[in-house]
Tab-separated table of C-alpha atoms (C1' of nucleotides) in Angstrom:
chain	number	residue	atom	x	y	z
D	82	UNK	CA	9.147	1.142	-32.603
D	83	UNK	CA	5.724	1.925	-31.213
D	84	UNK	CA	4.348	5.269	-32.222
D	85	UNK	CA	1.914	7.482	-30.337
D	86	UNK	CA	-1.121	5.718	-31.744
D	87	UNK	CA	-0.413	2.989	-29.174
D	88	UNK	CA	-2.313	5.121	-26.708
D	89	UNK	CA	-5.378	5.069	-28.935
D	90	UNK	CA	-5.506	1.281	-28.880
D	91	UNK	CA	-4.916	1.406	-25.162
D	92	UNK	CA	-7.778	3.817	-24.455
D	93	UNK	CA	-9.985	1.892	-26.840
D	94	UNK	CA	-9.731	-1.118	-24.582
D	95	UNK	CA	-11.808	0.839	-22.060
D	96	UNK	CA	-13.942	3.270	-24.072
D	97	UNK	CA	-14.658	3.159	-27.792
D	98	UNK	CA	-13.399	6.271	-29.561
D	99	UNK	CA	-14.510	7.593	-32.945
D	100	UNK	CA	-11.708	8.829	-35.239
D	101	UNK	CA	-12.262	12.508	-34.301
D	102	UNK	CA	-12.303	11.577	-30.612
D	103	UNK	CA	-9.062	9.669	-31.046
D	104	UNK	CA	-7.620	12.726	-32.736
D	105	UNK	CA	-8.720	14.997	-29.890
D	106	UNK	CA	-7.137	12.637	-27.391
D	107	UNK	CA	-3.875	12.399	-29.225
D	108	UNK	CA	-3.527	16.138	-29.613
D	109	UNK	CA	-3.650	16.558	-25.829
D	110	UNK	CA	-0.429	14.558	-25.383
D	111	UNK	CA	3.169	15.469	-26.031
D	112	UNK	CA	5.884	12.984	-26.835
D	113	UNK	CA	8.927	13.133	-24.591
D	114	UNK	CA	12.241	11.344	-24.799
D	115	UNK	CA	13.906	10.558	-21.496
D	116	UNK	CA	17.449	9.279	-21.251
D	117	UNK	CA	18.329	6.542	-18.764
D	118	UNK	CA	18.827	7.962	-15.260
D	119	UNK	CA	17.128	11.242	-16.143
D	120	UNK	CA	14.328	12.440	-13.822
D	121	UNK	CA	11.066	13.886	-15.038
D	122	UNK	CA	9.600	14.504	-11.584
D	123	UNK	CA	11.506	15.654	-8.513
D	124	UNK	CA	10.610	16.343	-4.890
D	125	UNK	CA	9.499	19.887	-4.036
D	126	UNK	CA	8.474	20.696	-7.589
D	127	UNK	CA	4.867	20.162	-8.640
D	128	UNK	CA	4.246	17.332	-11.099
D	129	UNK	CA	2.204	18.944	-13.874
D	130	UNK	CA	2.110	15.775	-15.981
D	131	UNK	CA	1.167	12.161	-15.929
D	132	UNK	CA	3.129	9.903	-18.272
D	133	UNK	CA	2.111	7.008	-20.471
D	134	UNK	CA	5.124	4.887	-21.413
D	135	UNK	CA	5.443	4.074	-25.112
D	136	UNK	CA	8.826	2.396	-24.887
D	137	UNK	CA	11.273	1.903	-22.056
D	138	UNK	CA	10.939	1.686	-18.286
D	139	UNK	CA	10.671	4.135	-15.422
D	140	UNK	CA	10.279	4.046	-11.698
D	141	UNK	CA	8.889	6.338	-9.012
D	142	UNK	CA	10.728	6.376	-5.700
D	143	UNK	CA	11.122	8.349	-2.520
D	144	UNK	CA	14.554	9.081	-1.096
D	145	UNK	CA	14.914	8.757	2.684
D	146	UNK	CA	17.222	11.004	4.746
D	147	UNK	CA	19.867	8.285	5.059
D	148	UNK	CA	20.093	7.901	1.296
D	149	UNK	CA	17.877	4.838	1.043
D	150	UNK	CA	15.536	4.732	-1.916
D	151	UNK	CA	12.074	3.202	-1.775
D	152	UNK	CA	10.505	2.315	-5.087
D	153	UNK	CA	6.803	3.144	-5.167
D	154	UNK	CA	6.036	2.030	-8.686
D	155	UNK	CA	7.427	0.861	-11.966
D	156	UNK	CA	6.108	1.638	-15.429
D	157	UNK	CA	6.852	-0.088	-18.703
D	158	UNK	CA	4.993	-0.084	-22.045
D	159	UNK	CA	1.313	0.851	-21.619
D	160	UNK	CA	1.641	1.773	-17.962
D	161	UNK	CA	1.083	5.194	-16.447
D	162	UNK	CA	3.333	6.861	-13.943
D	163	UNK	CA	3.399	10.038	-11.902
D	164	UNK	CA	3.370	11.227	-8.283
D	165	UNK	CA	-0.396	11.051	-7.870
D	166	UNK	CA	-0.540	13.171	-4.751
D	167	UNK	CA	1.313	15.891	-6.579
D	168	UNK	CA	-0.432	15.533	-9.928
D	169	UNK	CA	-3.997	15.204	-8.699
D	170	UNK	CA	-3.823	17.895	-6.052
D	171	UNK	CA	-1.241	20.045	-7.821
D	172	UNK	CA	1.070	20.111	-4.858
D	173	UNK	CA	4.846	19.727	-4.560
D	174	UNK	CA	6.020	16.220	-5.348
D	175	UNK	CA	7.608	13.987	-2.757
D	176	UNK	CA	8.903	11.460	-5.259
D	177	UNK	CA	11.361	11.159	-8.070
D	178	UNK	CA	10.234	9.644	-11.338
D	179	UNK	CA	13.288	8.508	-13.253
D	180	UNK	CA	14.035	6.505	-16.384
D	181	UNK	CA	15.521	3.040	-15.861
D	182	UNK	CA	16.147	2.767	-19.606
D	183	UNK	CA	16.072	5.245	-22.454
D	184	UNK	CA	12.360	5.880	-22.592
D	185	UNK	CA	9.774	7.402	-24.886
D	186	UNK	CA	6.608	8.537	-23.161
D	187	UNK	CA	3.513	10.577	-23.822
D	188	UNK	CA	2.805	13.189	-21.230
D	189	UNK	CA	-0.559	14.703	-20.406
D	190	UNK	CA	-0.742	17.914	-18.440
D	191	UNK	CA	-3.215	18.374	-15.610
D	192	UNK	CA	-4.768	21.292	-17.479
D	193	UNK	CA	-5.226	19.329	-20.701
D	194	UNK	CA	-6.692	16.439	-18.760
D	195	UNK	CA	-9.375	18.711	-17.303
D	196	UNK	CA	-10.139	19.970	-20.794
D	197	UNK	CA	-10.508	16.458	-22.160
D	198	UNK	CA	-12.886	15.458	-19.396
D	199	UNK	CA	-14.958	18.627	-19.772
D	200	UNK	CA	-15.090	18.175	-23.527
D	201	UNK	CA	-16.323	14.602	-23.649
D	202	UNK	CA	-17.737	12.321	-20.944
D	203	UNK	CA	-15.991	9.360	-22.565
D	204	UNK	CA	-12.708	10.741	-21.319
D	205	UNK	CA	-14.210	11.182	-17.879
D	206	UNK	CA	-15.142	7.513	-18.023
D	207	UNK	CA	-11.682	6.541	-19.145
D	208	UNK	CA	-9.938	8.331	-16.297
D	209	UNK	CA	-12.444	6.902	-13.856
D	210	UNK	CA	-11.646	3.411	-15.044
D	211	UNK	CA	-7.897	3.762	-14.819
D	212	UNK	CA	-8.181	5.335	-11.366
D	213	UNK	CA	-10.311	2.405	-10.202
D	214	UNK	CA	-7.898	-0.101	-11.653
D	215	UNK	CA	-5.063	1.665	-9.867
D	216	UNK	CA	-7.064	1.592	-6.661
D	217	UNK	CA	-7.748	-2.134	-6.907
D	218	UNK	CA	-4.111	-2.830	-7.787
D	219	UNK	CA	-2.857	-0.861	-4.814
D	220	UNK	CA	-5.277	-2.590	-2.495
D	221	UNK	CA	-3.815	-5.899	-3.623
D	222	UNK	CA	-0.323	-4.561	-3.024
D	223	UNK	CA	-1.202	-3.386	0.477
D	224	UNK	CA	-2.611	-6.828	1.263
D	225	UNK	CA	0.565	-8.504	0.045
D	226	UNK	CA	2.768	-6.156	2.031
D	227	UNK	CA	0.789	-6.736	5.205
D	228	UNK	CA	0.416	-10.474	4.925
D	229	UNK	CA	3.459	-11.966	3.223
D	230	UNK	CA	7.090	-12.494	4.143
D	231	UNK	CA	9.895	-11.020	2.060
D	232	UNK	CA	10.433	-14.370	0.366
D	233	UNK	CA	6.757	-14.757	-0.485
D	234	UNK	CA	6.570	-11.200	-1.818
D	235	UNK	CA	9.483	-11.885	-4.110
D	236	UNK	CA	8.019	-15.191	-5.279
D	237	UNK	CA	4.736	-13.478	-5.912
D	238	UNK	CA	6.379	-10.756	-7.980
D	239	UNK	CA	8.253	-13.334	-10.034
D	240	UNK	CA	5.017	-15.135	-10.782
D	241	UNK	CA	3.164	-11.993	-11.812
D	242	UNK	CA	5.902	-10.029	-13.562
D	243	UNK	CA	8.629	-12.443	-14.658
D	244	UNK	CA	9.846	-10.183	-17.462
D	245	UNK	CA	9.860	-7.030	-15.382
D	246	UNK	CA	11.791	-8.828	-12.655
D	247	UNK	CA	14.584	-9.464	-15.133
D	248	UNK	CA	14.401	-6.043	-16.675
D	249	UNK	CA	14.881	-3.736	-13.702
D	250	UNK	CA	17.968	-3.512	-11.469
D	251	UNK	CA	17.674	-5.817	-8.515
D	252	UNK	CA	18.117	-3.087	-5.954
D	253	UNK	CA	15.061	-1.275	-7.327
D	254	UNK	CA	13.043	-4.467	-7.127
D	255	UNK	CA	14.200	-5.079	-3.555
D	256	UNK	CA	13.184	-1.567	-2.551
D	257	UNK	CA	9.820	-2.008	-4.292
D	258	UNK	CA	9.221	-5.202	-2.349
D	259	UNK	CA	10.238	-3.616	0.943
D	260	UNK	CA	13.551	-5.318	1.635
D	261	UNK	CA	17.258	-4.570	1.224
D	262	UNK	CA	19.278	-5.522	-1.854
D	263	UNK	CA	21.455	-7.718	0.291
D	264	UNK	CA	18.520	-9.663	1.600
D	265	UNK	CA	17.028	-10.136	-1.841
D	266	UNK	CA	20.376	-11.428	-3.003
D	267	UNK	CA	20.334	-13.961	-0.168
D	268	UNK	CA	16.785	-14.995	-0.995
D	269	UNK	CA	17.672	-15.596	-4.620
D	270	UNK	CA	20.536	-17.800	-3.607
D	271	UNK	CA	18.414	-19.665	-1.082
D	272	UNK	CA	15.450	-20.146	-3.443
D	273	UNK	CA	17.843	-21.257	-6.145
D	274	UNK	CA	16.138	-24.040	-8.089
D	275	UNK	CA	12.471	-23.465	-7.176
D	276	UNK	CA	11.940	-20.207	-9.009
D	277	UNK	CA	13.673	-18.596	-11.994
Q	173	UNK	CA	-28.939	10.745	14.102
Q	174	UNK	CA	-27.719	11.470	10.606
Q	175	UNK	CA	-30.236	10.561	7.937
Q	176	UNK	CA	-29.570	9.476	4.367
Q	177	UNK	CA	-29.401	13.020	3.064
Q	178	UNK	CA	-25.893	13.119	4.514
Q	179	UNK	CA	-24.755	11.489	1.297
Q	180	UNK	CA	-26.212	14.364	-0.733
Q	181	UNK	CA	-24.067	16.892	1.118
Q	182	UNK	CA	-21.139	14.573	0.736
Q	183	UNK	CA	-21.509	14.180	-3.036
Q	184	UNK	CA	-22.185	17.904	-3.353
Q	185	UNK	CA	-18.694	18.583	-2.080
Q	186	UNK	CA	-17.416	17.132	-5.367
Q	187	UNK	CA	-20.147	17.726	-7.955
Q	188	UNK	CA	-23.094	20.107	-7.669
Q	189	UNK	CA	-26.403	18.277	-7.834
Q	190	UNK	CA	-29.804	19.748	-8.688
Q	191	UNK	CA	-32.726	18.572	-6.515
Q	192	UNK	CA	-33.872	15.972	-9.079
Q	193	UNK	CA	-30.323	14.706	-9.450
Q	194	UNK	CA	-30.042	14.419	-5.681
Q	195	UNK	CA	-33.282	12.487	-5.708
Q	196	UNK	CA	-31.989	10.127	-8.415
Q	197	UNK	CA	-28.847	9.531	-6.439
Q	198	UNK	CA	-30.640	8.834	-3.196
Q	199	UNK	CA	-33.033	6.382	-4.765
Q	200	UNK	CA	-30.114	4.229	-5.925
Q	201	UNK	CA	-29.049	3.537	-2.327
Q	202	UNK	CA	-30.512	1.290	0.317
Q	203	UNK	CA	-30.135	1.853	4.016
Q	204	UNK	CA	-28.730	-1.062	5.970
Q	205	UNK	CA	-28.319	-1.595	9.684
Q	206	UNK	CA	-25.353	-3.691	10.730
Q	207	UNK	CA	-24.883	-4.933	14.272
Q	208	UNK	CA	-21.435	-4.895	15.847
Q	209	UNK	CA	-19.356	-7.908	14.752
Q	210	UNK	CA	-21.674	-8.667	11.854
Q	211	UNK	CA	-20.054	-9.094	8.417
Q	212	UNK	CA	-21.459	-7.636	5.238
Q	213	UNK	CA	-18.756	-9.016	2.959
Q	214	UNK	CA	-17.050	-12.401	3.270
Q	215	UNK	CA	-14.330	-14.244	1.367
Q	216	UNK	CA	-15.415	-16.395	-1.567
Q	217	UNK	CA	-18.690	-14.533	-2.052
Q	218	UNK	CA	-18.823	-11.660	-4.523
Q	219	UNK	CA	-19.261	-8.197	-3.009
Q	220	UNK	CA	-22.186	-6.717	-4.941
Q	221	UNK	CA	-22.202	-3.485	-2.925
Q	222	UNK	CA	-20.073	-0.607	-1.837
Q	223	UNK	CA	-21.021	1.006	1.460
Q	224	UNK	CA	-21.152	4.612	2.608
Q	225	UNK	CA	-21.134	4.830	6.394
Q	226	UNK	CA	-23.799	7.098	7.898
Q	227	UNK	CA	-23.100	6.221	11.495
Q	228	UNK	CA	-20.776	3.754	13.158
Q	229	UNK	CA	-17.505	2.142	12.162
Q	230	UNK	CA	-16.425	-0.798	10.051
Q	231	UNK	CA	-13.241	-2.435	8.957
Q	232	UNK	CA	-12.086	-4.555	6.031
Q	233	UNK	CA	-9.577	-7.271	6.799
Q	234	UNK	CA	-8.050	-10.425	5.420
Q	235	UNK	CA	-7.674	-13.525	7.559
Q	236	UNK	CA	-4.407	-15.442	7.194
Q	237	UNK	CA	-4.172	-19.245	7.487
Q	238	UNK	CA	-2.746	-19.056	11.004
Q	239	UNK	CA	-5.702	-17.007	12.242
Q	240	UNK	CA	-3.997	-13.643	12.030
Q	241	UNK	CA	-6.134	-10.777	10.797
Q	242	UNK	CA	-4.743	-7.946	8.700
Q	243	UNK	CA	-6.826	-4.803	8.575
Q	244	UNK	CA	-6.899	-3.272	5.113
Q	245	UNK	CA	-9.111	-0.297	5.818
Q	246	UNK	CA	-11.378	1.396	8.309
Q	247	UNK	CA	-14.516	3.366	7.577
Q	248	UNK	CA	-16.394	5.796	9.801
Q	249	UNK	CA	-18.946	8.519	9.000
Q	250	UNK	CA	-18.658	9.706	5.371
Q	251	UNK	CA	-16.161	7.036	4.368
Q	252	UNK	CA	-16.692	4.314	1.818
Q	253	UNK	CA	-15.790	0.691	2.253
Q	254	UNK	CA	-15.827	-2.493	0.214
Q	255	UNK	CA	-13.480	-5.123	-1.201
Q	256	UNK	CA	-12.581	-3.154	-4.329
Q	257	UNK	CA	-11.134	-6.088	-6.214
Q	258	UNK	CA	-14.366	-7.947	-5.695
Q	259	UNK	CA	-16.736	-5.041	-6.209
Q	260	UNK	CA	-15.113	-3.494	-9.262
Q	261	UNK	CA	-14.409	-6.718	-11.091
Q	262	UNK	CA	-17.354	-8.667	-9.686
Q	263	UNK	CA	-15.211	-11.496	-8.462
Q	264	UNK	CA	-15.215	-13.461	-5.219
Q	265	UNK	CA	-14.086	-11.387	-2.262
Q	266	UNK	CA	-10.897	-12.116	-0.352
Q	267	UNK	CA	-11.754	-9.879	2.576
Q	268	UNK	CA	-14.228	-9.573	5.379
Q	269	UNK	CA	-15.976	-6.279	5.935
Q	270	UNK	CA	-17.315	-6.229	9.471
Q	271	UNK	CA	-18.908	-3.709	11.806
Q	272	UNK	CA	-16.766	-2.524	14.716
Q	273	UNK	CA	-19.807	-0.758	16.194
Q	274	UNK	CA	-23.511	-0.884	15.477
Q	275	UNK	CA	-23.507	0.816	12.114
Q	276	UNK	CA	-25.954	2.406	9.705
Q	277	UNK	CA	-24.754	2.519	6.112
Q	278	UNK	CA	-26.049	3.199	2.638
Q	279	UNK	CA	-25.235	0.539	0.144
Q	280	UNK	CA	-24.965	0.957	-3.598
Q	281	UNK	CA	-25.051	-2.069	-5.850
Q	282	UNK	CA	-22.674	-2.471	-8.738
Q	283	UNK	CA	-25.624	-2.582	-11.122
Q	284	UNK	CA	-27.168	0.616	-9.780
Q	285	UNK	CA	-23.816	2.328	-9.927
Q	286	UNK	CA	-23.514	1.549	-13.626
Q	287	UNK	CA	-27.016	2.948	-14.158
Q	288	UNK	CA	-26.176	6.166	-12.339
Q	289	UNK	CA	-23.050	6.705	-14.401
Q	290	UNK	CA	-24.854	5.947	-17.671
Q	291	UNK	CA	-27.700	8.250	-16.733
Q	292	UNK	CA	-25.702	11.348	-15.869
Q	293	UNK	CA	-22.033	12.224	-16.442
Q	294	UNK	CA	-21.979	14.057	-13.109
Q	295	UNK	CA	-22.093	10.705	-11.390
Q	296	UNK	CA	-19.305	9.467	-13.610
Q	297	UNK	CA	-17.304	12.484	-12.456
Q	298	UNK	CA	-18.121	11.803	-8.843
Q	299	UNK	CA	-16.950	8.189	-8.952
Q	300	UNK	CA	-13.837	9.237	-10.833
Q	301	UNK	CA	-13.022	11.726	-8.098
Q	302	UNK	CA	-13.465	9.331	-5.219
Q	303	UNK	CA	-11.430	6.670	-7.028
Q	304	UNK	CA	-8.614	9.173	-7.534
Q	305	UNK	CA	-8.735	10.250	-3.920
Q	306	UNK	CA	-8.553	6.621	-2.881
Q	307	UNK	CA	-5.618	6.098	-5.206
Q	308	UNK	CA	-3.703	9.058	-3.811
Q	309	UNK	CA	-4.486	7.995	-0.250
Q	310	UNK	CA	-3.246	4.481	-0.877
Q	311	UNK	CA	-0.087	5.740	-2.512
Q	312	UNK	CA	0.607	7.715	0.671
Q	313	UNK	CA	-0.037	4.606	2.733
Q	314	UNK	CA	2.326	2.501	0.629
Q	315	UNK	CA	5.023	5.140	1.062
Q	316	UNK	CA	4.555	5.156	4.822
Q	317	UNK	CA	4.654	1.373	5.020
Q	318	UNK	CA	7.845	1.197	2.972
Q	319	UNK	CA	9.691	4.034	4.635
Q	320	UNK	CA	8.719	4.267	8.307
Q	321	UNK	CA	9.348	2.156	11.393
Q	322	UNK	CA	6.471	0.711	13.409
Q	323	UNK	CA	6.816	3.500	15.961
Q	324	UNK	CA	6.752	6.212	13.288
Q	325	UNK	CA	3.734	4.633	11.601
Q	326	UNK	CA	1.852	4.661	14.863
Q	327	UNK	CA	2.856	8.262	15.614
Q	328	UNK	CA	1.796	9.243	12.162
Q	329	UNK	CA	-1.595	7.600	12.542
Q	330	UNK	CA	-2.146	9.327	15.884
Q	331	UNK	CA	-1.389	12.689	14.300
Q	332	UNK	CA	-3.733	12.146	11.386
Q	333	UNK	CA	-6.589	10.244	13.019
Q	334	UNK	CA	-6.510	10.895	16.764
Q	335	UNK	CA	-10.216	10.162	17.215
Q	336	UNK	CA	-10.204	7.012	15.143
Q	337	UNK	CA	-7.187	5.733	17.081
Q	338	UNK	CA	-9.250	5.856	20.264
Q	339	UNK	CA	-12.370	4.505	18.668
Q	340	UNK	CA	-11.196	1.198	17.216
Q	341	UNK	CA	-9.828	-1.798	19.142
Q	342	UNK	CA	-6.077	-1.613	19.427
Q	343	UNK	CA	-5.485	-4.967	17.835
Q	344	UNK	CA	-7.259	-3.782	14.693
Q	345	UNK	CA	-5.114	-0.667	14.627
Q	346	UNK	CA	-1.954	-2.720	15.114
Q	347	UNK	CA	-2.914	-4.995	12.246
Q	348	UNK	CA	-3.715	-1.970	10.059
Q	349	UNK	CA	-0.291	-0.523	10.800
Q	350	UNK	CA	1.460	-3.812	10.101
Q	351	UNK	CA	2.590	-4.883	13.567
Q	352	UNK	CA	1.419	-7.203	16.333
Q	353	UNK	CA	-0.883	-6.086	19.142
Q	354	UNK	CA	1.809	-6.922	21.641
Q	355	UNK	CA	4.322	-4.691	19.957
Q	356	UNK	CA	1.881	-1.794	19.694
Q	357	UNK	CA	1.188	-2.176	23.376
Q	358	UNK	CA	4.897	-1.942	24.071
Q	359	UNK	CA	5.247	1.101	21.825
Q	360	UNK	CA	2.451	2.893	23.647
Q	361	UNK	CA	4.134	2.254	26.953
Q	362	UNK	CA	7.497	3.375	25.630
Q	363	UNK	CA	6.162	6.518	23.926
Q	364	UNK	CA	4.224	7.332	27.075
Q	365	UNK	CA	4.354	11.109	27.491
Q	366	UNK	CA	5.245	12.254	23.962
Q	367	UNK	CA	2.020	11.306	22.253
Q	368	UNK	CA	-1.509	10.793	23.567
Y	75	DA	C1'	43.846	0.021	-21.035
Y	76	DA	C1'	43.139	2.332	-16.749
Y	77	DA	C1'	40.076	4.343	-13.976
Y	78	DA	C1'	35.576	5.201	-12.362
Y	79	DC	C1'	30.971	3.749	-11.744
Y	80	DA	C1'	26.858	0.845	-11.398
Y	81	DG	C1'	25.103	-3.334	-9.968
Y	82	DG	C1'	25.403	-7.559	-7.414
Y	83	DT	C1'	27.177	-10.979	-3.815
Y	84	DT	C1'	28.845	-12.749	0.674
Y	85	DA	C1'	29.484	-13.111	5.551
Y	86	DA	C1'	29.502	-11.494	10.356
Y	87	DT	C1'	26.986	-9.017	13.543
Y	88	DC	C1'	23.044	-6.748	15.256
Y	89	DT	C1'	18.123	-5.322	16.263
Y	90	DA	C1'	13.266	-4.183	15.453
Y	91	DG	C1'	9.674	-6.626	15.762
Y	92	DT	C1'	7.498	-11.553	16.488
Y	93	DT	C1'	6.092	-15.469	19.161
Y	94	DC	C1'	4.574	-17.663	23.086
Y	95	DA	C1'	2.513	-17.806	27.325
Y	96	DA	C1'	0.605	-15.972	31.243
Y	97	DT	C1'	-2.082	-12.368	33.397
Y	98	DA	C1'	-5.083	-8.423	33.873
Y	99	DA	C1'	-8.631	-5.391	32.891
Y	100	DA	C1'	-12.956	-4.088	30.399
Y	101	DA	C1'	-17.100	-5.034	28.430
Y	102	DA	C1'	-20.846	-7.820	27.271
Y	103	DT	C1'	-24.100	-11.493	28.687
Y	104	DT	C1'	-26.621	-14.279	32.002
J	229	DA	C1'	-23.393	-9.180	40.483
J	230	DA	C1'	-21.403	-13.115	38.752
J	231	DT	C1'	-19.671	-15.367	34.576
J	232	DT	C1'	-18.006	-15.391	30.012
J	233	DT	C1'	-15.911	-13.106	26.264
J	234	DT	C1'	-13.160	-9.678	24.342
J	235	DT	C1'	-9.339	-6.633	24.527
J	236	DA	C1'	-4.918	-5.108	26.365
J	237	DT	C1'	-0.446	-5.716	28.941
J	238	DT	C1'	3.964	-7.795	30.220
J	239	DG	C1'	8.228	-10.358	29.883
J	240	DA	C1'	11.405	-13.904	28.087
J	241	DA	C1'	13.118	-16.162	24.137
J	242	DC	C1'	13.566	-15.985	19.351
J	243	DT	C1'	14.113	-14.758	14.229
J	244	DA	C1'	13.404	-12.406	9.820
J	245	DG	C1'	15.509	-9.106	7.972
J	246	DA	C1'	18.824	-4.851	8.462
J	247	DT	C1'	23.435	-3.098	8.786
J	248	DT	C1'	28.171	-2.791	7.809
J	249	DA	C1'	31.847	-3.583	5.164
J	250	DA	C1'	34.522	-5.908	1.903
J	251	DC	C1'	34.793	-7.724	-2.595
J	252	DC	C1'	33.569	-8.986	-7.429
J	253	DT	C1'	32.043	-8.227	-12.182
J	254	DG	C1'	30.660	-5.885	-16.043
J	255	DT	C1'	30.224	-1.397	-18.427
J	256	DT	C1'	31.125	3.357	-19.303
J	257	DT	C1'	34.175	7.054	-19.493
J	258	DT	C1'	38.721	9.107	-19.957
DNA sequence: AAAACAGGTTAATCTAGTTCAATAAAAATT
DNA sequence: AATTTTTATTGAACTAGATTAACCTGTTTT
C-alpha cells in the first residue's frame, strides 16, 4: 500500500524539496478513494481538481451523441489526470474521468495550486516541468495518430505500455487508439504470434 | 513591420514585466530571417531553439517513408514553434520546421531559456503558462481527431482559423487535419455553399 | 443457481477515406 | 512571355476500418 508520501518522491524527481517544503506540498493535497466505475469529473461541471494516482487506474473519456466513448487518457500509479481545459481555465468539463479499478488518489484544487506556486517558485518550476512533459507526450501521440495505421498504433502501445495494455478493458484501449473494439479484436487475432 | 518588441507585449499578457525585465528577456532572443521553403529544424539534428514568429508562417511536419508529409503544427504571428521532444529533452529531432512564407522570427536557445528561468521566477511562470496552454490546446486537438469525421474536422478548422485556412497551402492543411489533399479537395467541392 | 451485466469475439456487409493517374490552374523562375 | 515548379482538382478503383448483430464467457447481483 503506497501512502501519500509517494508524491513527495515523485516531485523530488523534478525539484529538490526540503522537509518543510515537502510538508507544505503534502498539506495542499487531499486523499480520495474512488470505487471502480465511479466518476470524479463529469461534463458540464467544472473540474476543480487535478488528481495524482496513488493506487489504481482511471481514464478520461468523452461520450459522443451516439453513445460511443473516446478515451483521451489513462492514469495509473504516479500519473496525473484531469480535464485540462476545464481545470486550467476553470470552465465546464467536456470529459468524464472515471475509475477503472478501485483507486486511491491525491487531489489538488486549482486554488491550492495557485497558492503553492505563489508561495514558492520551486512549485512553479514543478508544474512547468510536468506541463512540458505532457506537451511533449501529446505531441508524440498526435504524430502517431496522424502517421500510423490502427495495427501499428496498437503494436506501438504494446511496446510502450505492455502492463497497461493488459490492465485496462480492451474496449477502452481501442477507443484510446482510435479504433473500434471489434477491429482491435480482429487485429489481436491477426497479429497472433508476433506480439503478446 | 512588427519589430522584436512584439514579444514584450506578448509576454506581458501573461506576466507583467518591468522595463529592465523586458530588456533581459529581449536580450535572450536572436532575430532570424527565414526564406520560404527553408528549414530551421531537421530530423536527426537536435533542435537547440524554440521560435516565436514575428511575421510570416511556418509549419512543423514529419515525413513518412513513402514521402507523405504529416503536418504537426502551424505557426503565424505570435505563435511558437519547435519540435518539443527535441527541444525540451535535447534529443535529435524527428520533424522538419519549415517556412511557408518568408518569415521573421525570434529564436530562444535552450541554454538561454534555462538562464532566464533561473534568473527570475516570472520567466518560469511565463514558460509554465505557455506549456499549459499548449497542453490544453493539444488535448482539444486529440479529442477532435478521435471524435470527428474528416468533414467535421475541416469545418471546425474553418470556424476557428478562417484566415489561416486561406493562408496555408491546402495540402498542408489536409495533412494537419489527417486526410489526403485529394479528399479535402472533394470535401470543399461537396460543402460548397455552406462554408467559405 | 438463475438472472443480469460487463467484456470480448466473430462474420457479413458497408462506407469514409485512400490510392493512382491524369489534368488543370497558379505561381515562381528564366 | 515562355517554361518550370508547385498546388489543386477530378474520377475510377480500392481498402482499412466501421457497423450491425449475434453469440460467448466470466463475474456480480439477486
